[in-house]
Coordinates of N, CA and C in Angstrom, one line a residue:
M875 N 60.9 125.7 116.3 CA 59.8 125.9 117.2 C 58.6 125.0 116.9
A876 N 58.2 124.2 117.8 CA 57.0 123.4 117.5 C 55.8 124.2 117.5
T877 N 54.7 123.7 116.9 CA 53.5 124.4 116.8 C 52.5 124.0 117.9
T878 N 53.0 123.4 119.0 CA 52.2 123.2 120.2 C 52.3 124.5 121.0
K879 N 51.7 124.6 122.1 CA 51.8 125.8 122.9 C 53.2 126.1 123.3
I880 N 53.7 127.3 123.1 CA 55.0 127.8 123.5 C 54.9 128.9 124.5
A881 N 55.4 128.7 125.7 CA 55.3 129.6 126.7 C 56.7 130.2 127.0
T882 N 56.8 131.6 126.9 CA 58.0 132.3 127.3 C 57.7 133.0 128.6
S883 N 58.7 133.8 129.0 CA 58.5 134.5 130.3 C 57.4 135.5 130.2
E884 N 57.1 135.9 128.9 CA 56.1 137.0 128.8 C 54.9 136.6 127.9
F885 N 55.1 135.7 127.0 CA 54.1 135.4 126.0 C 53.8 133.9 125.9
I886 N 52.5 133.6 125.4 CA 52.1 132.2 125.1 C 51.8 132.3 123.6
I887 N 52.5 131.4 122.8 CA 52.3 131.4 121.4 C 51.8 130.0 121.0
Q888 N 50.6 129.9 120.3 CA 50.0 128.6 120.0 C 49.1 128.7 118.8
P889 N 48.7 127.5 118.3 CA 47.7 127.5 117.2 C 46.4 128.1 117.8
A890 N 45.8 128.9 117.0 CA 44.5 129.6 117.5 C 43.4 128.6 117.4
N891 N 42.4 128.7 118.3 CA 41.2 127.8 118.3 C 40.0 128.6 118.7
S892 N 38.9 127.9 118.9 CA 37.7 128.6 119.2 C 37.7 129.5 120.5
S893 N 38.6 129.2 121.4 CA 38.8 130.0 122.6 C 39.3 131.4 122.3
H894 N 39.8 131.6 121.1 CA 40.5 132.9 120.7 C 39.6 133.7 119.8
F895 N 38.4 133.3 119.5 CA 37.5 134.0 118.7 C 37.3 135.5 119.2
Q896 N 37.3 135.6 120.5 CA 37.1 136.9 121.1 C 38.1 138.0 120.7
Y897 N 39.2 137.6 120.1 CA 40.3 138.5 119.7 C 40.2 138.9 118.3
A898 N 39.2 138.4 117.5 CA 39.2 138.6 116.1 C 38.9 140.1 115.7
K899 N 38.0 140.7 116.4 CA 37.7 142.1 116.2 C 39.0 143.0 116.4
E900 N 39.7 142.8 117.5 CA 40.9 143.5 117.8 C 41.9 143.3 116.8
I901 N 42.1 142.1 116.3 CA 43.1 141.8 115.3 C 42.8 142.6 114.0
C902 N 41.5 142.7 113.6 CA 41.2 143.4 112.4 C 41.4 144.9 112.6
I903 N 41.1 145.4 113.8 CA 41.4 146.8 114.0 C 42.8 147.1 113.9
Q904 N 43.7 146.2 114.4 CA 45.1 146.5 114.3 C 45.6 146.4 112.9
Y905 N 45.0 145.5 112.1 CA 45.3 145.4 110.6 C 45.1 146.8 110.0
A906 N 43.9 147.4 110.3 CA 43.5 148.6 109.7 C 44.5 149.8 110.1
E907 N 44.8 149.8 111.4 CA 45.7 150.8 111.9 C 47.1 150.7 111.3
S908 N 47.6 149.5 111.2 CA 48.9 149.2 110.6 C 48.9 149.7 109.1
A909 N 47.8 149.5 108.4 CA 47.8 149.9 107.0 C 47.9 151.5 106.9
K910 N 47.2 152.1 107.8 CA 47.2 153.6 107.9 C 48.7 154.1 108.2
Q911 N 49.3 153.5 109.1 CA 50.6 154.0 109.6 C 51.6 153.7 108.5
R912 N 51.6 152.6 107.8 CA 52.6 152.3 106.9 C 52.4 152.9 105.5
G913 N 51.1 153.3 105.3 CA 50.8 153.9 104.0 C 50.9 153.0 102.8
T914 N 50.8 151.7 103.1 CA 50.8 150.7 102.0 C 49.6 149.8 102.2
G915 N 49.3 149.1 101.1 CA 48.1 148.3 101.1 C 48.1 147.1 101.9
I916 N 47.2 146.9 102.8 CA 47.0 145.6 103.5 C 45.6 145.2 103.2
A917 N 45.5 144.0 102.7 CA 44.1 143.6 102.3 C 43.2 143.6 103.6
K918 N 42.0 144.1 103.4 CA 41.1 144.2 104.5 C 40.6 142.9 104.9
R919 N 40.6 142.6 106.2 CA 40.1 141.4 106.8 C 38.9 141.7 107.7
T920 N 38.0 140.8 107.8 CA 36.9 140.9 108.6 C 37.1 139.9 109.8
P921 N 36.4 140.2 110.9 CA 36.4 139.3 112.1 C 36.0 137.9 111.7
E922 N 35.0 137.8 110.8 CA 34.5 136.5 110.3 C 35.6 135.7 109.6
Y923 N 36.4 136.4 108.8 CA 37.4 135.7 108.1 C 38.5 135.2 109.1
V924 N 38.9 136.1 110.0 CA 39.9 135.7 111.0 C 39.4 134.5 111.9
I925 N 38.1 134.5 112.2 CA 37.5 133.4 113.0 C 37.6 132.1 112.2
E926 N 37.3 132.2 110.9 CA 37.3 131.0 110.1 C 38.7 130.4 110.0
K927 N 39.7 131.2 110.0 CA 41.1 130.7 110.0 C 41.4 130.0 111.3
M928 N 40.9 130.6 112.4 CA 41.1 130.0 113.7 C 40.3 128.6 113.8
R929 N 39.1 128.6 113.2 CA 38.3 127.4 113.3 C 39.0 126.3 112.4
E930 N 39.6 126.6 111.4 CA 40.3 125.7 110.5 C 41.6 125.2 111.0
G931 N 42.1 125.8 112.1 CA 43.4 125.4 112.6 C 44.5 126.0 111.7
K932 N 44.3 127.1 111.1 CA 45.3 127.7 110.2 C 45.8 129.0 110.6
A933 N 45.9 129.2 111.9 CA 46.4 130.5 112.5 C 47.2 130.2 113.7
I934 N 48.1 131.2 114.0 CA 48.9 131.2 115.2 C 48.6 132.5 116.0
I935 N 48.4 132.4 117.2 CA 48.1 133.6 118.0 C 49.1 133.7 119.2
A936 N 49.5 134.9 119.5 CA 50.4 135.1 120.7 C 49.6 136.0 121.7
L937 N 49.6 135.5 122.9 CA 49.0 136.3 124.0 C 50.0 136.6 125.1
H938 N 49.8 137.8 125.7 CA 50.6 138.2 126.8 C 50.2 137.3 128.0
R939 N 51.0 137.1 128.9 CA 50.7 136.3 130.1 C 49.4 136.8 130.8
D940 N 49.1 138.1 130.7 CA 47.9 138.6 131.4 C 46.7 138.5 130.5
G941 N 46.8 137.9 129.3 CA 45.6 137.7 128.5 C 45.5 138.7 127.3
R942 N 46.3 139.7 127.3 CA 46.2 140.7 126.2 C 46.7 140.1 124.9
F943 N 46.0 140.5 123.8 CA 46.4 140.1 122.5 C 47.8 140.6 122.2
A944 N 48.7 139.8 121.6 CA 50.1 140.2 121.3 C 50.5 140.0 119.9
G945 N 50.0 139.0 119.2 CA 50.4 138.8 117.8 C 49.6 137.7 117.1
F946 N 49.6 137.7 115.8 CA 48.8 136.8 115.0 C 49.3 136.6 113.6
S947 N 49.1 135.5 113.0 CA 49.4 135.2 111.6 C 48.5 134.0 111.2
Y948 N 48.3 133.9 109.9 CA 47.5 132.8 109.4 C 48.0 132.2 108.1
I949 N 47.4 131.1 107.7 CA 47.8 130.4 106.5 C 46.8 130.6 105.4
E950 N 47.3 130.9 104.2 CA 46.4 130.9 103.0 C 47.0 130.0 102.0
T951 N 46.2 129.3 101.2 CA 46.7 128.4 100.1 C 46.2 128.9 98.8
W952 N 47.1 128.6 97.8 CA 46.8 129.1 96.4 C 47.2 128.0 95.4
S953 N 46.6 128.1 94.2 CA 46.9 127.1 93.2 C 46.7 125.7 93.7
H954 N 45.5 125.4 94.3 CA 45.1 124.1 94.7 C 46.1 123.5 95.7
G955 N 46.6 124.4 96.6 CA 47.5 123.9 97.7 C 48.9 123.8 97.3
K956 N 49.3 124.1 96.1 CA 50.7 124.0 95.7 C 51.5 125.1 96.2
Y957 N 50.9 126.3 96.6 CA 51.6 127.4 97.1 C 50.9 127.8 98.5
V958 N 51.7 128.1 99.4 CA 51.2 128.5 100.7 C 51.8 129.9 101.1
A959 N 51.0 130.8 101.6 CA 51.4 132.1 102.1 C 51.1 132.2 103.6
N960 N 52.1 132.6 104.3 CA 51.9 133.0 105.7 C 51.5 134.4 105.8
S961 N 50.3 134.7 106.0 CA 49.7 136.1 105.8 C 49.3 136.7 107.1
G962 N 49.2 138.0 107.0 CA 48.6 138.8 108.1 C 49.4 138.8 109.4
L963 N 50.7 138.8 109.3 CA 51.5 138.9 110.5 C 51.3 140.3 111.2
I964 N 50.8 140.3 112.4 CA 50.6 141.5 113.1 C 51.0 141.4 114.5
I965 N 51.7 142.4 115.0 CA 52.1 142.4 116.4 C 51.5 143.6 117.1
N966 N 50.9 143.4 118.2 CA 50.4 144.5 119.0 C 51.5 145.6 119.3
P967 N 51.3 146.8 118.9 CA 52.4 147.9 119.1 C 52.9 147.9 120.5
E968 N 52.2 147.5 121.5 CA 52.7 147.4 122.9 C 53.8 146.4 123.1
F969 N 53.9 145.4 122.2 CA 54.8 144.3 122.4 C 55.8 144.2 121.2
R970 N 56.0 145.3 120.5 CA 57.0 145.2 119.4 C 58.4 145.4 120.0
N971 N 59.4 145.1 119.1 CA 60.8 145.2 119.5 C 61.2 144.3 120.6
K972 N 60.5 143.2 120.7 CA 60.8 142.1 121.7 C 61.1 140.8 121.0
G973 N 61.2 140.8 119.7 CA 61.5 139.5 119.0 C 60.2 138.7 118.8
L974 N 59.1 139.2 119.2 CA 57.8 138.4 119.1 C 57.5 138.2 117.6
G975 N 57.7 139.1 116.7 CA 57.4 138.9 115.3 C 58.1 137.7 114.7
S976 N 59.3 137.6 115.1 CA 60.1 136.4 114.6 C 59.5 135.1 115.1
D977 N 59.1 135.1 116.4 CA 58.6 133.9 117.0 C 57.3 133.5 116.4
V978 N 56.4 134.5 116.2 CA 55.1 134.2 115.5 C 55.3 133.7 114.1
K979 N 56.3 134.4 113.4 CA 56.6 134.0 112.0 C 57.1 132.6 112.0
E980 N 58.0 132.2 112.9 CA 58.5 130.8 112.9 C 57.4 129.8 113.2
A981 N 56.5 130.2 114.1 CA 55.5 129.3 114.5 C 54.5 129.0 113.4
I982 N 54.1 130.0 112.6 CA 53.2 129.8 111.5 C 53.9 129.1 110.4
F983 N 55.2 129.3 110.2 CA 55.9 128.6 109.2 C 56.0 127.1 109.5
E984 N 56.2 126.8 110.8 CA 56.3 125.4 111.2 C 54.9 124.7 111.0
L985 N 53.9 125.4 111.4 CA 52.5 124.9 111.2 C 52.2 124.7 109.8
S986 N 52.6 125.6 108.9 CA 52.4 125.4 107.4 C 53.1 124.2 106.9
K987 N 54.4 124.0 107.4 CA 55.1 122.8 106.9 C 54.5 121.5 107.3
Q988 N 53.9 121.5 108.5 CA 53.2 120.3 109.0 C 51.9 120.0 108.1
K989 N 51.2 121.1 107.8 CA 49.9 120.9 107.1 C 50.2 120.7 105.6
Y990 N 51.2 121.4 105.0 CA 51.5 121.3 103.6 C 52.9 121.0 103.3
P991 N 53.4 119.8 103.6 CA 54.8 119.5 103.5 C 55.4 119.6 102.1
E992 N 54.6 119.5 101.1 CA 55.2 119.5 99.7 C 54.9 120.9 99.0
A993 N 54.3 121.8 99.7 CA 54.0 123.1 99.1 C 55.2 124.0 99.1
K994 N 55.1 125.0 98.2 CA 56.1 126.1 98.1 C 55.5 127.2 98.9
F995 N 56.3 127.8 99.8 CA 55.8 128.9 100.6 C 56.4 130.2 100.1
F996 N 55.5 131.2 100.0 CA 55.9 132.5 99.3 C 55.3 133.7 100.0
G997 N 55.8 134.9 99.7 CA 55.3 136.1 100.1 C 55.8 137.3 99.3
I998 N 55.2 138.4 99.4 CA 55.7 139.6 98.8 C 55.6 140.7 99.9
T999 N 56.7 141.5 99.9 CA 56.7 142.5 101.0 C 57.7 143.7 100.6
T1000 N 57.5 144.8 101.2 CA 58.4 145.9 101.1 C 59.2 146.1 102.4
S1001 N 58.9 145.3 103.4 CA 59.5 145.4 104.7 C 60.8 144.7 104.8
M1002 N 61.9 145.5 105.2 CA 63.2 144.8 105.4 C 63.2 143.9 106.6
A1003 N 62.4 144.2 107.6 CA 62.3 143.3 108.7 C 61.7 141.9 108.3
V1004 N 60.6 142.0 107.5 CA 60.0 140.7 107.0 C 60.9 140.0 106.1
L1005 N 61.7 140.7 105.2 CA 62.6 140.1 104.3 C 63.7 139.3 105.2
K1006 N 64.1 139.9 106.2 CA 65.1 139.2 107.1 C 64.5 138.0 107.8
M1007 N 63.3 138.2 108.3 CA 62.7 137.0 109.0 C 62.5 135.9 108.0
N1008 N 62.1 136.2 106.8 CA 61.9 135.1 105.8 C 63.2 134.5 105.4
S1009 N 64.2 135.2 105.2 CA 65.5 134.7 104.9 C 66.1 133.8 106.0
D1010 N 65.8 134.1 107.2 CA 66.3 133.3 108.3 C 65.6 131.9 108.3
L1011 N 64.4 131.9 107.7 CA 63.6 130.6 107.6 C 64.0 129.8 106.4
G1012 N 64.7 130.4 105.5 CA 65.1 129.7 104.3 C 64.5 130.2 103.0
Y1013 N 63.8 131.3 103.1 CA 63.2 131.9 101.9 C 64.3 132.6 101.1
R1014 N 64.2 132.7 99.8 CA 65.1 133.5 98.9 C 64.3 134.4 98.0
P1015 N 64.9 135.6 97.7 CA 64.3 136.5 96.8 C 64.1 135.9 95.4
V1016 N 62.9 136.1 94.8 CA 62.7 135.5 93.5 C 61.9 136.5 92.7
T1017 N 61.8 136.3 91.4 CA 60.9 137.1 90.5 C 59.5 136.7 90.7
F1018 N 58.5 137.6 90.4 CA 57.1 137.3 90.6 C 56.7 136.1 89.7
S1019 N 57.4 135.8 88.7 CA 57.0 134.6 87.8 C 57.2 133.3 88.5
E1020 N 58.0 133.3 89.6 CA 58.2 132.0 90.4 C 57.1 131.9 91.5
L1021 N 56.2 132.9 91.6 CA 55.2 132.8 92.6 C 53.9 132.3 92.0
T1022 N 52.9 132.0 92.9 CA 51.6 131.6 92.3 C 51.1 132.6 91.3
Q1023 N 50.5 132.1 90.3 CA 49.8 133.0 89.3 C 48.3 133.0 89.5
D1024 N 47.9 132.5 90.6 CA 46.4 132.5 91.0 C 45.9 133.9 91.0
D1025 N 44.9 134.2 90.2 CA 44.4 135.6 90.2 C 43.8 136.0 91.5
E1026 N 43.3 135.1 92.3 CA 42.7 135.4 93.6 C 43.7 136.0 94.5
F1027 N 45.0 135.5 94.4 CA 46.0 136.1 95.3 C 46.3 137.5 94.9
W1028 N 46.5 137.7 93.6 CA 46.9 139.1 93.1 C 45.8 140.1 93.3
K1029 N 44.5 139.6 93.4 CA 43.4 140.6 93.7 C 43.6 141.2 95.0
G1030 N 44.4 140.6 95.9 CA 44.6 141.2 97.2 C 45.5 142.5 97.1
C1031 N 46.1 142.7 96.0 CA 46.9 143.9 95.8 C 46.1 145.1 95.4
N1032 N 44.8 144.8 95.1 CA 44.0 145.9 94.6 C 43.8 147.0 95.6
S1033 N 44.0 146.7 96.9 CA 43.8 147.7 98.0 C 45.1 148.5 98.2
C1034 N 46.2 148.1 97.5 CA 47.4 148.8 97.7 C 47.5 150.0 96.9
P1035 N 48.0 151.1 97.4 CA 48.1 152.3 96.6 C 49.1 152.2 95.4
N1036 N 49.9 151.1 95.4 CA 50.9 150.9 94.3 C 50.4 149.9 93.3
V1037 N 49.1 149.6 93.3 CA 48.6 148.6 92.4 C 48.8 148.9 90.9
D1038 N 48.8 150.2 90.6 CA 49.0 150.7 89.2 C 50.4 150.3 88.7
I1039 N 51.4 150.3 89.6 CA 52.7 150.0 89.2 C 52.7 148.5 88.9
L1040 N 52.0 147.7 89.7 CA 52.0 146.2 89.4 C 51.3 145.9 88.1
T1041 N 50.2 146.6 87.8 CA 49.4 146.3 86.6 C 50.2 146.8 85.4
R1042 N 50.8 148.0 85.5 CA 51.5 148.5 84.4 C 52.7 147.7 84.0
N1043 N 53.2 146.9 84.9 CA 54.3 146.0 84.7 C 53.8 144.6 84.4
N1044 N 52.6 144.4 84.0 CA 52.0 143.1 83.7 C 52.2 142.1 84.8
R1045 N 52.1 142.6 86.0 CA 52.2 141.7 87.2 C 53.6 141.0 87.3
N1046 N 54.6 141.6 86.7 CA 55.9 141.0 86.7 C 56.8 141.7 87.8
M1047 N 56.5 142.9 88.2 CA 57.4 143.7 89.1 C 56.6 144.7 89.8
C1048 N 56.9 145.0 91.0 CA 56.3 146.1 91.8 C 57.3 146.5 92.9
L1049 N 56.9 147.4 93.8 CA 57.8 147.8 94.8 C 58.1 146.7 95.8
C1050 N 57.2 145.7 95.9 CA 57.4 144.6 96.7 C 58.4 143.6 96.2
T1051 N 59.1 142.9 97.0 CA 60.0 141.8 96.6 C 59.3 140.5 96.9
G1052 N 59.4 139.6 95.9 CA 58.9 138.2 96.1 C 59.9 137.4 96.8
M1053 N 59.5 136.5 97.7 CA 60.3 135.5 98.4 C 59.7 134.2 98.4
L1054 N 60.5 133.1 98.2 CA 60.0 131.8 98.1 C 60.8 130.8 98.9
Y1055 N 60.1 129.9 99.6 CA 60.7 128.7 100.2 C 60.3 127.5 99.5
D1056 N 61.2 126.8 98.9 CA 60.9 125.5 98.1 C 61.5 124.4 98.9
P1057 N 60.7 123.5 99.5 CA 61.3 122.4 100.3 C 62.1 121.5 99.5
A1058 N 61.8 121.4 98.2 CA 62.6 120.5 97.3 C 64.0 121.0 97.1
Q1059 N 64.1 122.3 97.1 CA 65.4 122.9 96.9 C 66.2 123.2 98.1
N1060 N 65.5 123.6 99.2 CA 66.2 124.0 100.4 C 66.9 122.9 101.1
A1061 N 66.2 121.8 101.4 CA 66.8 120.7 102.1 C 67.6 121.2 103.4
G1062 N 67.0 122.1 104.1 CA 67.6 122.6 105.4 C 68.5 123.7 105.2
K1063 N 68.8 124.1 103.9 CA 69.7 125.3 103.7 C 68.9 126.6 103.9
K1064 N 69.6 127.6 104.3 CA 69.0 128.9 104.5 C 69.7 129.9 103.7
F1065 N 68.9 130.8 103.1 CA 69.6 131.9 102.4 C 70.0 133.0 103.4
D1066 N 71.3 133.2 103.6 CA 71.8 134.1 104.6 C 71.8 135.5 104.1
I1067 N 70.8 136.2 104.4 CA 70.7 137.6 103.9 C 71.5 138.6 104.8
R1068 N 71.9 138.1 106.0 CA 72.5 139.0 106.9 C 73.8 139.6 106.4
K1069 N 74.6 138.8 105.7 CA 75.9 139.2 105.2 C 75.7 140.3 104.1
Q1070 N 74.5 140.2 103.5 CA 74.2 141.1 102.3 C 73.1 142.1 102.6
L1071 N 72.7 142.2 103.8 CA 71.6 143.0 104.1 C 71.7 144.5 103.7
A1072 N 72.8 145.1 103.9 CA 73.0 146.5 103.5 C 73.0 146.6 102.0
K1073 N 73.6 145.7 101.3 CA 73.6 145.7 99.8 C 72.2 145.5 99.3
F1074 N 71.5 144.5 99.9 CA 70.1 144.2 99.4 C 69.2 145.4 99.7
E1075 N 69.4 146.1 100.8 CA 68.5 147.2 101.1 C 68.8 148.3 100.1
R1076 N 70.0 148.6 99.7 CA 70.3 149.6 98.7 C 69.7 149.2 97.3
W1077 N 69.7 147.9 97.0 CA 69.1 147.4 95.7 C 67.6 147.6 95.8
L1078 N 67.0 147.3 96.9 CA 65.5 147.4 97.1 C 65.1 148.9 96.9
R1079 N 65.9 149.8 97.6 CA 65.5 151.2 97.4 C 65.7 151.7 96.0
M1080 N 66.7 151.2 95.3 CA 67.0 151.6 93.9 C 65.8 151.1 93.1
K1081 N 65.4 149.9 93.3 CA 64.3 149.4 92.5 C 63.0 150.2 92.7
Q1082 N 62.7 150.6 94.0 CA 61.6 151.4 94.3 C 61.7 152.7 93.6
Y1083 N 62.9 153.3 93.7 CA 63.1 154.6 93.1 C 62.8 154.6 91.6
I1084 N 63.4 153.6 90.9 CA 63.2 153.5 89.5 C 61.8 153.3 89.1
L1085 N 61.1 152.4 89.8 CA 59.7 152.1 89.4 C 58.8 153.3 89.7
L1086 N 59.0 154.0 90.8 CA 58.2 155.1 91.1 C 58.5 156.2 90.1
K1087 N 59.7 156.4 89.8 CA 60.1 157.5 88.8 C 59.4 157.2 87.5
K1088 N 59.5 155.9 87.0 CA 58.9 155.5 85.7 C 57.4 155.7 85.8
F1089 N 56.8 155.2 86.9 CA 55.3 155.3 87.1 C 54.9 156.8 87.1
R1090 N 55.5 157.6 87.8 CA 55.1 159.0 87.8 C 55.2 159.7 86.5
S1091 N 56.3 159.4 85.7 CA 56.4 160.0 84.4 C 55.4 159.5 83.4
D1092 N 54.8 158.3 83.7 CA 53.8 157.8 82.8 C 52.4 158.1 83.2
T1093 N 52.3 158.7 84.4 CA 50.9 159.0 84.9 C 50.4 160.3 84.5
P1094 N 49.2 160.4 83.9 CA 48.6 161.7 83.5 C 48.4 162.6 84.7
F1095 N 48.5 163.9 84.5 CA 48.3 164.8 85.6 C 47.1 165.7 85.2
E1096 N 46.5 166.3 86.2 CA 45.4 167.2 85.9 C 45.9 168.6 85.6
N1097 N 45.6 169.2 84.5 CA 46.1 170.5 84.2 C 45.0 171.5 84.6
T1098 N 45.2 172.8 84.3 CA 44.3 173.8 84.8 C 42.9 173.7 84.2
N1099 N 42.7 173.1 83.1 CA 41.3 173.0 82.5 C 40.6 171.7 82.9
G1100 N 41.3 170.9 83.7 CA 40.6 169.7 84.2 C 40.8 168.5 83.3
N1101 N 41.5 168.6 82.2 CA 41.7 167.5 81.3 C 43.0 166.7 81.6
S1102 N 43.0 165.5 81.4 CA 44.2 164.7 81.7 C 45.2 165.0 80.6
S1103 N 46.5 165.2 80.9 CA 47.5 165.5 80.0 C 48.7 164.6 80.2
V1104 N 49.5 164.3 79.2 CA 50.6 163.4 79.4 C 51.9 164.2 79.2

């Protein structure tokens, strides 16, 4: 998918620009609503931040043919541009289950490759849908040690309710799975997760179960006199 304007029968997907500033507030509202529904941490974004991404040409927006906001994602860079993250993928609930998420994901991925052809692209997620979308683009599951070590990136996890699990594991492991696309290694190859999706999902659930069990056993609880006990 090219990163020029893409028109389907229902949506228009294109790099965001100043004509799309009007959607920034709605995008941020949907980020907040998604965080509540999922019960996981999504870093808070402001309309000003979203507008800046649009102004820099580092965002993709999808609109319904009638002008309604449909989807959005943007680019962030870390470690002086050596690592790129396609962040903030959000789809309007009205337009989910139409394949739009994959289209926006592919569009922001192609835009990232054009802007940062030598960078490594990465992400962390607990979503099986995102894991599959990433794998279809050539990402592979990796340990956190292979991702950027930029403290500013990991500060974004502070809003997640699972941040204590991350910090207790010295930022080496959490409920999220790390994924990486390295253009030097991929050379057009794609990690095919589809054949192993059921197995991978079982592994992911087991990892989450073990980490949560360990975390809860290590966490002090409040006893009847109000003091922390182990």
